């Protein structure tokens, strides 16, 4: 439990990096044998890449670090419930376990809207746990979107 909290706090730190870059604050860290093998944060705007979600960035970094697209026995810690794209990538990468923070009632694919990890047609099963540091993760997202709305309602006046 202590290690899980440690890695989730690390993921929250990565989410704050996304926020500082103007991206939706989601962070992910992939761990194997208590060592980071990949990490990432949301970067679709800065990378001009719709697939540059935090989970995908962490999976890409880990694949490069291990020179292998199979990331067996690894655990992914992410601040927001994975979407369908990320959940499928996690399955294909053979990640053993996913721990996530906030549930995503709009597009969560690990229980909120659908659950791809429980679909019976995959040849790999992913263990998962949701709600770890959910309040902190959700507050980060809520604050980010409140600020976005505040600034979009009050655009700067250019003379």
Short mmCIF file of C-alpha atoms in Angstrom, two decimals, residues 56 111 127:
data_model
loop_
_atom_site.label_atom_id
_atom_site.label_comp_id
_atom_site.label_asym_id
_atom_site.label_seq_id
_atom_site.Cartn_x
_atom_site.Cartn_y
_atom_site.Cartn_z
CA UNK A 56 0.52 6.19 -24.06
CA UNK A 111 -15.59 0.72 -15.18
CA UNK A 127 -5.63 -6.36 -12.79
#
